[in-house]
Coordinates of N, CA and C in Angstrom, one line a residue:
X1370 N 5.4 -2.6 -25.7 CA 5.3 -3.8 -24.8 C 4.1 -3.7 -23.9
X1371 N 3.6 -4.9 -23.7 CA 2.5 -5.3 -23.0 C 2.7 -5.3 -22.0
X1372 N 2.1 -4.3 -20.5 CA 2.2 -4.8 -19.6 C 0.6 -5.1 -18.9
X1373 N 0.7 -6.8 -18.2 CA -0.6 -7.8 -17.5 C -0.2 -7.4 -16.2
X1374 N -1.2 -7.0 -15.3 CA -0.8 -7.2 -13.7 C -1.7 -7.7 -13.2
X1375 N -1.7 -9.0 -12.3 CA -2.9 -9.9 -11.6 C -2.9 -9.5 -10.1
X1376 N -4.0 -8.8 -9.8 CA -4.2 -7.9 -8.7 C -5.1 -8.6 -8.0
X1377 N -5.0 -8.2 -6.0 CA -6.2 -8.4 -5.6 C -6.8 -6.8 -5.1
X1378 N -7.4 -6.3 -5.4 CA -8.0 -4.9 -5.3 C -7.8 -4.6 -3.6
X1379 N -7.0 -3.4 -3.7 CA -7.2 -2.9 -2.2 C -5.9 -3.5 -1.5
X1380 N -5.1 -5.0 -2.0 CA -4.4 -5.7 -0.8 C -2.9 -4.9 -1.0
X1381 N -2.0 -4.1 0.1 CA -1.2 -3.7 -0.2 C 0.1 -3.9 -1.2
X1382 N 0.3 -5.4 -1.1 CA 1.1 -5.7 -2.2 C 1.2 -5.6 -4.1
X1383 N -0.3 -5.9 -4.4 CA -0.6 -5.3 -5.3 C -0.5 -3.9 -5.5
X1384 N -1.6 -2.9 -4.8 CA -1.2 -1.7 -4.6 C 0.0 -1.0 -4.8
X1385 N 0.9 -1.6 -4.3 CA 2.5 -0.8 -4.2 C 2.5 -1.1 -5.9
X1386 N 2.3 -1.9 -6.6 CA 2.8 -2.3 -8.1 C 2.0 -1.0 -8.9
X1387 N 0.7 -1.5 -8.5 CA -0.3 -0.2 -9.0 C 0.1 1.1 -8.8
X1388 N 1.0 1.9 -7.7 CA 1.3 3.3 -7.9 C 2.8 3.0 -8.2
X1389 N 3.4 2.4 -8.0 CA 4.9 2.4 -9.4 C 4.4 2.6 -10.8
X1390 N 3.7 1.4 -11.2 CA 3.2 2.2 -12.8 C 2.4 3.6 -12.9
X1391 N 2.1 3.8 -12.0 CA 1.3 5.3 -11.7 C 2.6 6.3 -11.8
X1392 N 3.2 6.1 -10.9 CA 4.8 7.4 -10.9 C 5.3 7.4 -12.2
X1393 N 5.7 6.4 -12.6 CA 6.2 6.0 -14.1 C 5.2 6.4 -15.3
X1394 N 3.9 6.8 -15.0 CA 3.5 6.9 -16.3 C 3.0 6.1 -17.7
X1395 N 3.2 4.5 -16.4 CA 2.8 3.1 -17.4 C 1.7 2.6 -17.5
X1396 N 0.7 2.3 -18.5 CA -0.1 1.9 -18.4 C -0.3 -0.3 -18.2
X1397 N -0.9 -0.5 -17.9 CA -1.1 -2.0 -17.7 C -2.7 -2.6 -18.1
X1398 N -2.8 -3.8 -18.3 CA -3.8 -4.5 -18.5 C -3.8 -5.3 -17.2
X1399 N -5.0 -4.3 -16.4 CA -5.0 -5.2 -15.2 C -6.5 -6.3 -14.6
X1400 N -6.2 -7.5 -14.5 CA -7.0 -8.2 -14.5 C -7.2 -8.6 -12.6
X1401 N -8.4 -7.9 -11.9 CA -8.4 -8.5 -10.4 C -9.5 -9.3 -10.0
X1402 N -8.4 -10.4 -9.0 CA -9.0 -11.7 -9.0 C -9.4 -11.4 -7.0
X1403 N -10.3 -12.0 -6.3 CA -10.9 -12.7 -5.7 C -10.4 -13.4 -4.9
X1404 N -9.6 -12.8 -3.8 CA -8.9 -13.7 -2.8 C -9.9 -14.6 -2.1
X1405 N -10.9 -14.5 -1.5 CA -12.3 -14.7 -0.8 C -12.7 -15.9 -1.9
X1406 N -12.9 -16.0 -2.7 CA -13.0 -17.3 -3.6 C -12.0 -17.7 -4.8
X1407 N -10.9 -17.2 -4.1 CA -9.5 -18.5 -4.0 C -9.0 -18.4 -5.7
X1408 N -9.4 -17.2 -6.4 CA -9.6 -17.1 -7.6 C -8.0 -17.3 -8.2
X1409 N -6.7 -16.6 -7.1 CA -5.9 -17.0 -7.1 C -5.1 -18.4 -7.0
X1410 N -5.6 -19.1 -6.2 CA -5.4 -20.6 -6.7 C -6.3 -21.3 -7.9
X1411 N -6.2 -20.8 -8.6 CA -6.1 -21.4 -10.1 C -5.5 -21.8 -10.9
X1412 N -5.7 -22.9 -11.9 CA -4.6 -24.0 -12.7 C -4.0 -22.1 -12.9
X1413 N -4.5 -21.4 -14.0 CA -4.1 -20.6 -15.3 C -2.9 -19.3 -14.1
X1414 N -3.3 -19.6 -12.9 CA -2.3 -18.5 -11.8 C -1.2 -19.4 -11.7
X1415 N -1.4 -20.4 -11.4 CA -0.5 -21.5 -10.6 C 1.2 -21.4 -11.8
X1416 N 0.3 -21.5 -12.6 CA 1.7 -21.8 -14.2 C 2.6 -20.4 -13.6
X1417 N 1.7 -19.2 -13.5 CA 2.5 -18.1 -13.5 C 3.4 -17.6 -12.4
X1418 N 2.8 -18.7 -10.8 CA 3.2 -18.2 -9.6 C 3.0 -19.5 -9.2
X1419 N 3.4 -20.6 -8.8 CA 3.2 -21.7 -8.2 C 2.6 -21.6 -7.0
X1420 N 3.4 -20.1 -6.4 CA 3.0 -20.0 -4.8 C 1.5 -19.5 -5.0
X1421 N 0.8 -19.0 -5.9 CA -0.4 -18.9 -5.8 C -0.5 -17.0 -5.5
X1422 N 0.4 -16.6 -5.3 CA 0.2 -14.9 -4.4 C 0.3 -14.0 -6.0
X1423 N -0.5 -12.8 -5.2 CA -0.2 -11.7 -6.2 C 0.3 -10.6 -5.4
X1424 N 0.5 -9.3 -6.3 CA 0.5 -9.0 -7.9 C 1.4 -10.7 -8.4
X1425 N 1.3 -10.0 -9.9 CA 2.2 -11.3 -10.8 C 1.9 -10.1 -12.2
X1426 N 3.0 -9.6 -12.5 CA 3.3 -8.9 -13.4 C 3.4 -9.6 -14.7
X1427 N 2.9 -10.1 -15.8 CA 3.0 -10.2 -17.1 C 4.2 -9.6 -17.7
X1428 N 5.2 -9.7 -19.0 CA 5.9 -9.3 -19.6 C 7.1 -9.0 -20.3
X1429 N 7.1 -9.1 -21.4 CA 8.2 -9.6 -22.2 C 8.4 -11.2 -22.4
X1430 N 7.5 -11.8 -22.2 CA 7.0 -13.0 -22.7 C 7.5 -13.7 -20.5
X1431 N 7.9 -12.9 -19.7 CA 8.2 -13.4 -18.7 C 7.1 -13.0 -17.6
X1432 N 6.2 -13.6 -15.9 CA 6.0 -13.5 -15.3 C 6.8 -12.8 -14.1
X1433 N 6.3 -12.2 -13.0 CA 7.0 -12.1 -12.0 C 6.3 -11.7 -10.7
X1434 N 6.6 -12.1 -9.6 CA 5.7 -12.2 -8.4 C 6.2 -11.2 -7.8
X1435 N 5.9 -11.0 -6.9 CA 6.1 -10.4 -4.9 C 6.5 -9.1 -5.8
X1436 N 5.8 -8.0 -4.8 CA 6.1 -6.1 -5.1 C 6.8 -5.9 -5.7
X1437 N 8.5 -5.9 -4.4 CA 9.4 -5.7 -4.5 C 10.1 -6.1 -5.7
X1438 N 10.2 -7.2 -6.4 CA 11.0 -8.0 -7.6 C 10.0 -7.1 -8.4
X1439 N 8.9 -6.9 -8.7 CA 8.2 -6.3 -9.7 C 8.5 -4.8 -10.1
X1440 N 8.3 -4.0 -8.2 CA 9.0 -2.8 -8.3 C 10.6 -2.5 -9.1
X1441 N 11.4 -3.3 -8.8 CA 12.7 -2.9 -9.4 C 12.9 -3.7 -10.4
X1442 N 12.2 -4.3 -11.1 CA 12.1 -4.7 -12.4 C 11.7 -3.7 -13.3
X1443 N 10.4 -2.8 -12.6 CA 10.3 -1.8 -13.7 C 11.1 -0.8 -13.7
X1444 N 11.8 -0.6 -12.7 CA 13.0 0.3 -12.5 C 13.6 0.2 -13.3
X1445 N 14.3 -0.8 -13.8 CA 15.4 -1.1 -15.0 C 14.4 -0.9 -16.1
X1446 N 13.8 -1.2 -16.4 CA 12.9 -2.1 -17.7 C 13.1 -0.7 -18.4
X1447 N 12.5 0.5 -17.7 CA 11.4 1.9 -17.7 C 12.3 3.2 -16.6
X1448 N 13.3 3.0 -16.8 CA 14.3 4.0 -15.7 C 14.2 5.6 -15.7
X1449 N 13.0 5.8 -17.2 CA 13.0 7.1 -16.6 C 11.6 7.3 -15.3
X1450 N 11.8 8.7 -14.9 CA 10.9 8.8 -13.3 C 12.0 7.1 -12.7
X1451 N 12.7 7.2 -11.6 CA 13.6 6.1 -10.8 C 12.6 6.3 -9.8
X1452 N 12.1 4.9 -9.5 CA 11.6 4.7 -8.4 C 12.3 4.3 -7.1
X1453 N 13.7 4.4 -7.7 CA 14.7 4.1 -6.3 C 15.9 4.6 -6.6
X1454 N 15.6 5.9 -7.2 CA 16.8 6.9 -6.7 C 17.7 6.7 -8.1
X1455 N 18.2 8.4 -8.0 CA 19.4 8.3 -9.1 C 20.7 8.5 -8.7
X1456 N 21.0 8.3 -7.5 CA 21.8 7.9 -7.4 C 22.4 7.3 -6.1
X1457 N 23.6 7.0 -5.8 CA 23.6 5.2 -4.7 C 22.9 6.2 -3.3
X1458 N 23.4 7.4 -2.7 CA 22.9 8.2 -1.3 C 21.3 7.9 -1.5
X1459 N 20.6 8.5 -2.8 CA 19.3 8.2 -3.1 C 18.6 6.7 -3.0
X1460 N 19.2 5.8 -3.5 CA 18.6 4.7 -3.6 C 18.9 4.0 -1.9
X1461 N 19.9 4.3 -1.2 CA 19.9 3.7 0.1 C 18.8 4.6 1.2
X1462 N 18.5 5.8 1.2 CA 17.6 6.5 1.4 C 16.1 5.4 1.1
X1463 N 16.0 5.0 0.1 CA 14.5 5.2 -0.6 C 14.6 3.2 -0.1
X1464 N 15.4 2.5 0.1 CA 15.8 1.2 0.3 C 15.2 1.0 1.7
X1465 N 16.1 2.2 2.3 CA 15.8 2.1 3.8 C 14.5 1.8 4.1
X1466 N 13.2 3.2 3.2 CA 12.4 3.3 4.4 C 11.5 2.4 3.6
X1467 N 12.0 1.4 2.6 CA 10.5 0.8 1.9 C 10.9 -0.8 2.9
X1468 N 11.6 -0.6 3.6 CA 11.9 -2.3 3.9 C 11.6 -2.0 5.5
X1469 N 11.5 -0.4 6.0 CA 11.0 -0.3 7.1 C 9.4 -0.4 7.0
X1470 N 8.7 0.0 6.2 CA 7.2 0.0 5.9 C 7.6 -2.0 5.4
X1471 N 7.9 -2.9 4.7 CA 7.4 -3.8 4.7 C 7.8 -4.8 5.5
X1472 N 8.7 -4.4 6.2 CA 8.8 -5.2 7.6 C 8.1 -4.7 8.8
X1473 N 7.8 -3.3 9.1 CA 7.1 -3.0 10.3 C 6.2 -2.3 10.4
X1474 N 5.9 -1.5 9.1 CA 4.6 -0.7 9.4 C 3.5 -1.7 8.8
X1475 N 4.0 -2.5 7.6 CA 2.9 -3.6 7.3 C 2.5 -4.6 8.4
X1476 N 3.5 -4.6 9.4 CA 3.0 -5.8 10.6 C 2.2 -5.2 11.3
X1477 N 2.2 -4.0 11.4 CA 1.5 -2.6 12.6 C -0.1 -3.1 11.7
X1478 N -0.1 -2.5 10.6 CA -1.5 -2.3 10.2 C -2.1 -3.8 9.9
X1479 N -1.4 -5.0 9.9 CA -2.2 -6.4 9.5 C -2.5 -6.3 11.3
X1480 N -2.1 -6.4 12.3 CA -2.5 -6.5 13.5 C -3.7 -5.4 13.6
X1481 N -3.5 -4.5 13.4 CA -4.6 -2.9 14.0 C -5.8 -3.4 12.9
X1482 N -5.3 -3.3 11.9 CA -6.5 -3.5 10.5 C -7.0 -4.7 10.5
X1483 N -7.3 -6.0 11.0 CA -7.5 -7.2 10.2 C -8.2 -7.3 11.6
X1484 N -8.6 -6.5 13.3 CA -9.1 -6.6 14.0 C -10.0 -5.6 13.5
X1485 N -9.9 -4.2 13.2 CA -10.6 -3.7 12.9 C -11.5 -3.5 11.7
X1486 N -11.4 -4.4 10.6 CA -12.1 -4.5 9.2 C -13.2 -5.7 9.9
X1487 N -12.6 -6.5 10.5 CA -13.4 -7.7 10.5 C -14.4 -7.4 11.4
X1488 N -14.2 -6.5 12.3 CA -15.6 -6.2 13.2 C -16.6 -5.2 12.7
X1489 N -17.8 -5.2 13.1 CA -18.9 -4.3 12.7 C -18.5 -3.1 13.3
X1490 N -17.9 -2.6 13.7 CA -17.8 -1.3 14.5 C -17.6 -1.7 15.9
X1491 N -18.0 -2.6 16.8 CA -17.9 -2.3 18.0 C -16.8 -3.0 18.6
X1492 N -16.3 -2.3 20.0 CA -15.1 -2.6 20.3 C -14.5 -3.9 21.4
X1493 N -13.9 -4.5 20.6 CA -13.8 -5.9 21.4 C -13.6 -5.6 23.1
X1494 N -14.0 -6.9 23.5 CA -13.9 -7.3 24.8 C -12.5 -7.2 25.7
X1495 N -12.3 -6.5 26.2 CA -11.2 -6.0 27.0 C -10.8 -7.7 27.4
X1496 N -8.6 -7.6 27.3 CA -8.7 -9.0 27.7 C -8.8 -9.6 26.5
X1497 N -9.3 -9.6 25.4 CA -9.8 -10.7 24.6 C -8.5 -10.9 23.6
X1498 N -8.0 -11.4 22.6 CA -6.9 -11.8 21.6 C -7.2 -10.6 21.3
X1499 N -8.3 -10.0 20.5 CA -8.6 -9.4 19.2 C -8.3 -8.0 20.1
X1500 N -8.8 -7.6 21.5 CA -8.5 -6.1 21.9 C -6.8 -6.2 22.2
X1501 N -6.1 -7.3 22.7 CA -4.6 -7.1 22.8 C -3.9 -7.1 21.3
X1502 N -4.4 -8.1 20.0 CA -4.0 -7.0 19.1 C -4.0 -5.7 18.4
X1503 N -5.5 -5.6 18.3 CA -5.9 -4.1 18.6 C -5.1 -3.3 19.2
X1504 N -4.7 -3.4 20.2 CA -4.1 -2.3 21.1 C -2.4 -2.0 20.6
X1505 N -1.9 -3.6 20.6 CA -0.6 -3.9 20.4 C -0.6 -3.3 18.4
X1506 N -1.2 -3.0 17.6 CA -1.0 -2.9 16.3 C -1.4 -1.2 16.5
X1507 N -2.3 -0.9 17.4 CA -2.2 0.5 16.9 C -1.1 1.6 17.5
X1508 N -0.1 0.6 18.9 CA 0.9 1.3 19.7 C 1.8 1.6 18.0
X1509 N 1.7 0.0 17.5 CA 2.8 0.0 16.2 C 3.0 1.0 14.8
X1510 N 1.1 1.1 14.7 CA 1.0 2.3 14.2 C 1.2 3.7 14.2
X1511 N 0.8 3.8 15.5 CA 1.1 5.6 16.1 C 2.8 5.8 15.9
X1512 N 3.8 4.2 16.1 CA 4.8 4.7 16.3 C 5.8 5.2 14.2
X1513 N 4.9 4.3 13.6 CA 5.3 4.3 12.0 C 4.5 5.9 11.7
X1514 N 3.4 6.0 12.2 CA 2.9 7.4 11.9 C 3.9 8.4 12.2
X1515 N 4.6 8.6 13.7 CA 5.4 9.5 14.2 C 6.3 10.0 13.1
X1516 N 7.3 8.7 12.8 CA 8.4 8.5 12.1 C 8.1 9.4 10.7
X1517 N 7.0 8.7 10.1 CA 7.0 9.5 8.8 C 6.4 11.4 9.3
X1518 N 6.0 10.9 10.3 CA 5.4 13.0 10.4 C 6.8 13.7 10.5
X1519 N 7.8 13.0 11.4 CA 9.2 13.8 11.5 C 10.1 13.7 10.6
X1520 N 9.9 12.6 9.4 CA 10.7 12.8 8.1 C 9.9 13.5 7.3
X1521 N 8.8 13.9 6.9 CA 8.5 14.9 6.3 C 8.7 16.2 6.9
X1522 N 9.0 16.4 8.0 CA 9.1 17.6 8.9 C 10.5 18.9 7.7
X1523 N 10.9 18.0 6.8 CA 12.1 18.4 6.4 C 11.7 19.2 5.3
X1524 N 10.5 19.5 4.9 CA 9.9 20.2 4.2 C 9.8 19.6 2.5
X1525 N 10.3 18.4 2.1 CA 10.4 17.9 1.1 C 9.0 17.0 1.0
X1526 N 8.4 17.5 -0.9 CA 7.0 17.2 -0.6 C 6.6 15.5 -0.5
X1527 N 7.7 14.5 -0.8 CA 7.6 13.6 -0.8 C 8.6 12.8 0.0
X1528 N 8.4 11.2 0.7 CA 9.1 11.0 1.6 C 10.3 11.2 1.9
X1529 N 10.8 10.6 0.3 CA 12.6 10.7 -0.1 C 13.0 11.6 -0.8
X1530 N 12.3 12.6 -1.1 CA 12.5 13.4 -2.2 C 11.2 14.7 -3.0
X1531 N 11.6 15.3 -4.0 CA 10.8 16.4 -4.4 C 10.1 15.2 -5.2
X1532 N 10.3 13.8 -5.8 CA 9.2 13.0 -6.4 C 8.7 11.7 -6.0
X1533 N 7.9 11.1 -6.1 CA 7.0 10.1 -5.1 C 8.1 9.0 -6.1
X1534 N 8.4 8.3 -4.9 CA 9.4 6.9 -5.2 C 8.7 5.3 -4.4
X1535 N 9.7 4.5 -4.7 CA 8.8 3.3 -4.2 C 8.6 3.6 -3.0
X1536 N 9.5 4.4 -1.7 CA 9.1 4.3 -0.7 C 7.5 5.0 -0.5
X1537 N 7.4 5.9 -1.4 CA 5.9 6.6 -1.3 C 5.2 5.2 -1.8
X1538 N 5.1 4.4 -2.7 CA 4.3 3.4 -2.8 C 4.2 2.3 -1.7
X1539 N 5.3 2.0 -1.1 CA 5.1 1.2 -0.2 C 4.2 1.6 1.3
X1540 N 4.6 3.3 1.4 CA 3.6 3.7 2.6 C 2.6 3.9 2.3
X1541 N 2.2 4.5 1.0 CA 0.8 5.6 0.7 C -0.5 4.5 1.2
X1542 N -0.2 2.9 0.8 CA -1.4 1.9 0.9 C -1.7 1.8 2.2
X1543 N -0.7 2.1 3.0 CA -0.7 1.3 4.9 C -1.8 3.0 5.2
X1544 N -1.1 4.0 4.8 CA -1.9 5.1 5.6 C -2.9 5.4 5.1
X1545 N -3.3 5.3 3.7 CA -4.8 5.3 3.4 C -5.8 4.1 3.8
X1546 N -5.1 3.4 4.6 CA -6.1 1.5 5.0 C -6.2 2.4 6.5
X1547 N -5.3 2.9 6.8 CA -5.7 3.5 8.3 C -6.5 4.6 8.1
X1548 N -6.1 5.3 7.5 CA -7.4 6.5 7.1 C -9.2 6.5 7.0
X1549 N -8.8 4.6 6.1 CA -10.3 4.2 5.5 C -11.1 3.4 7.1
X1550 N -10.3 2.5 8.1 CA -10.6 2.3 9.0 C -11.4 3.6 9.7
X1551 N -10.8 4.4 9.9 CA -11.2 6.1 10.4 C -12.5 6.4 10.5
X1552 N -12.6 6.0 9.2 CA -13.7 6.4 8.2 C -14.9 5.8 8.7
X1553 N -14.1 4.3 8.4 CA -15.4 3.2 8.5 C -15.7 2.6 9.8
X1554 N -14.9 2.7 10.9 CA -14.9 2.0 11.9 C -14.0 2.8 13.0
X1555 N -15.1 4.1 13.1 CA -15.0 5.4 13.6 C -14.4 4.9 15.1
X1556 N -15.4 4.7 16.0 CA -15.9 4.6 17.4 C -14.3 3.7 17.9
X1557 N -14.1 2.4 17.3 CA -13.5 1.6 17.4 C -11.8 2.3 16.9
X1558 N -11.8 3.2 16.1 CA -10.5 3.6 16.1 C -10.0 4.8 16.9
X1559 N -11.5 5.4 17.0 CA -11.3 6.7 17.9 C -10.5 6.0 20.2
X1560 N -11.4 4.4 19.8 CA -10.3 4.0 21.0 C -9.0 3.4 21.1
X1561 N -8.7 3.6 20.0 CA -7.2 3.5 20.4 C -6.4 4.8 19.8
X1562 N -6.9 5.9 19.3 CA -5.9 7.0 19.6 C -6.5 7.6 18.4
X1563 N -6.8 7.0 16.9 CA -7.0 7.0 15.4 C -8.0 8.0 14.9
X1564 N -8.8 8.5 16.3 CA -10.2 9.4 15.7 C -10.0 10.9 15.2
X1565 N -8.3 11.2 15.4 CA -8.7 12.5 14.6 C -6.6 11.7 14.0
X1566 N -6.5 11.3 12.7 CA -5.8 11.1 12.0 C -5.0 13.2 11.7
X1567 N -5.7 13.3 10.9 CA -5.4 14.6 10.5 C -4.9 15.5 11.2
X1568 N -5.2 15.3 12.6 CA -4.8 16.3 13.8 C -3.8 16.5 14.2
X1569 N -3.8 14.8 14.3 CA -2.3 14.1 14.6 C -0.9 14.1 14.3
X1570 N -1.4 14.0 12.9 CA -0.2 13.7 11.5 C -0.3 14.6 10.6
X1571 N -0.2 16.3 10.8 CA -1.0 17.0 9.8 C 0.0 16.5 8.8
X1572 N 1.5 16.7 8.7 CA 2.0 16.3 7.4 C 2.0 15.1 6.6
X1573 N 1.7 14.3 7.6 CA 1.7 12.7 6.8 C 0.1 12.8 6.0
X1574 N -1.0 13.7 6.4 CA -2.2 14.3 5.5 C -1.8 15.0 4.5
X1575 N -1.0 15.6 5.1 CA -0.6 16.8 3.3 C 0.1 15.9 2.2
X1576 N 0.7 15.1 2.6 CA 2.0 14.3 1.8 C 0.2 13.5 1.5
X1577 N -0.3 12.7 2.1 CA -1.6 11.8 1.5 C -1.9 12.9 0.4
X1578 N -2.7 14.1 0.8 CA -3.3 14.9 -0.4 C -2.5 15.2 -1.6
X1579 N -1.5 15.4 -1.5 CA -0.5 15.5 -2.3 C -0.9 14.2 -3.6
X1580 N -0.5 13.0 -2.9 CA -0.9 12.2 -4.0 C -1.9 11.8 -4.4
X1581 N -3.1 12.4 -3.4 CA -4.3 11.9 -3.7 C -4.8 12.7 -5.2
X1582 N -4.5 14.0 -5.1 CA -4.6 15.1 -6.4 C -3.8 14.4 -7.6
X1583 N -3.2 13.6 -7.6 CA -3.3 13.0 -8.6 C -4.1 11.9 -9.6
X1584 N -4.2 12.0 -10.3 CA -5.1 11.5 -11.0 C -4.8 9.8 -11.4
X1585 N -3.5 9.6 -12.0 CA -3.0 8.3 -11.7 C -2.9 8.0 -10.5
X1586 N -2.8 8.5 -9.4 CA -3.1 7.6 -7.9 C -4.0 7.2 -7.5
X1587 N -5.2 8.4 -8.0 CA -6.7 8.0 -7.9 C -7.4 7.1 -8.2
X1588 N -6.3 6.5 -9.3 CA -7.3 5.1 -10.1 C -6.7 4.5 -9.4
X1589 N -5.7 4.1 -8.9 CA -5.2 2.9 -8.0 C -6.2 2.7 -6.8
X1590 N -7.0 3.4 -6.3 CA -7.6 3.2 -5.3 C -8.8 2.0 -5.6
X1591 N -8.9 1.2 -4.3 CA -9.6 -0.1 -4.5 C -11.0 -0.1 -5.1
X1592 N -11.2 -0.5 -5.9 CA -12.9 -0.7 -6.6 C -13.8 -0.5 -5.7
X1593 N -13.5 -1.2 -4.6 CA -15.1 -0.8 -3.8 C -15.2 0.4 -2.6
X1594 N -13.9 1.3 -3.0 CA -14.1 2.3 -2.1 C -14.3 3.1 -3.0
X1595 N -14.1 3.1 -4.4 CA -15.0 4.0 -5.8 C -16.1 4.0 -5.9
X1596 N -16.1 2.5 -6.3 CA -17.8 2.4 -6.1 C -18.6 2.7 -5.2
X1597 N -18.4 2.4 -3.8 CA -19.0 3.3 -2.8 C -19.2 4.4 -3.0
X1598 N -18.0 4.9 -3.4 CA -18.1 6.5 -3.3 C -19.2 6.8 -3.8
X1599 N -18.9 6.6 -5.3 CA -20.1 6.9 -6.5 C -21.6 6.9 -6.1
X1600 N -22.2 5.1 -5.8 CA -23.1 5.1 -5.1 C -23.6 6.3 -3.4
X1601 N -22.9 6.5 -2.8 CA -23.2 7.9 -2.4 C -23.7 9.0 -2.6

C-alpha cells in the first residue's frame, strides 16, 4: 500500500504525521507544499481537504486531514509499534499528554515562537503587543517544559513509556522549534529565561537526544534546517 502525505516542512502538524510513520517504520511519498505561496489552496488540495490545511494523508484509495485522525488511523491500519498504547491504562496515559501538548503547549510556542521567528534577533519594545506575547508564551512554555522534565523524572526513556508514542510526536516538534529559536534568536530568548535550554531541562535534552540518534527522526527534520546545516 501506497502511502502520499502533503506536508508543510517544519509546521508541527505535519511533523507529528512525519514521526508516527517514523516510530512505525513506514515509509511515505511525501510531497511539501508552500504555505507562504498558498500552494495549499489549490484546485488539486482543495478535492482532497476542502479546508485547504495540511498534513492530508493519501491512502487506500482514501484522503485524510488534521494529525490526530491521521495519527490513529495509522494506528489501526499498521498496529504493530501502537502509537497509543497496548493497552486502555496505556492509551489513556499517551491520550492525556498528546491533547495536553495540542491544546497548551502548542498555544505556549505559537505565542513565544511566531514573536520570536518573525523578528531579526532584537528584542521588542517593552509594553508593545509582541513583548506581552513574548513574555506571556514563554511563562507558558517554561511551565509545559517543567511538566515534561518531572514526567521524565521517572526514569522511563520516553514520555509514556520504554517506546516513543504519539505523545513523543506531538511534543518532540514544540521542543525542537524552542531549541531552534535558542539557536537562532539567541539574545531575544536568552530574555525571557530560554538561553541555556539544556541547563534547565537536562532531561527533556536527553529524551530530545534520544530521538534525535535516530535516524528516521532525523529525516523528519525541516528541509531548511538540513540544508542549513549542510551549507555550513
Amino acid at each position: 500500500m501506497q502511502l502520499r502525505l502533503l506536508q508543510i516542512s517544519g509546521a508541527p502538524p505535519s511533523w507529528r504525521v512525519r514521526l508516527g510513520l517514523a516510530f512505525k517504520g513506514l515509509a511515505a511519498d511525501i510531497r511539501t507544499l508552500s504555505a507562504s505561496d498558498r500552494e495549499n489552496e489549490a484546485d488539486d488540495i482543495r478535492k482532497l481537504n476542502p479546508r485547504g490545511t495540511l498534513p492530508i494523508l493519501v491512502a487506500d484509495g482514501m484522503s485524510l486531514h488534521g494529525s490526530l485522525a491521521i495519527l490513529a488511523w495509522l494506528d489501526r491500519r499498521h498496529p504493530d509499534v501502537p502509537l497509543f498504547g497496548a493497552t486502555p491504562d496505556e492509551a489513556a496515559e499517551i491520550w492525556q499528554l498528546v491533547m495536553d501538548c495540542y491544546d497548551d503547549f502548542r498555544e505556549a510556542n505559537h505565542k513565544l515562537l511566531s514573536v520570536a521567528f518573525a523578528s531579526r534577533g532584537e528584542l521588542p519594545q517593552a509594553g508593545t503587543t509582541d513583548a506581552q506575547m513574548l513574555e506571556a508564551g514563554a511563562a507558558l512554555a517554561h511551565a509545559e517544559c517543567r511538566s515534561l522534565e518531572a514526567r521524565l523524572s521517572d526514569g522511563r526513556p520516553y514520555l509514556c513509556g520504554d517506546l516513543p508514542s504519539a505523545a513523543d510526536a506531538l511534543v518532540y516538534p514544540e521542543t525542537r522549534l524552542i531549541e531552534r529559536a535558542v539557536k537562532t534568536k539567541a539574545a531575544l530568548m536568552r530574555s525571557v529565561g530560554f538561553g541555556d535550554m539544556h541547563g534547565l531541562y537536562p532531561l527533556v535534552s536527553a529524551w530530545m537526544a534520544r530521538l534525535n540518534a535516530m535516524p528516521e527522526v532525523a529525516r523528519t527534520l525541516p528541509e531548511h534546517w538540513t540544508e542549513k546545516s549542510a551549507a555550513d
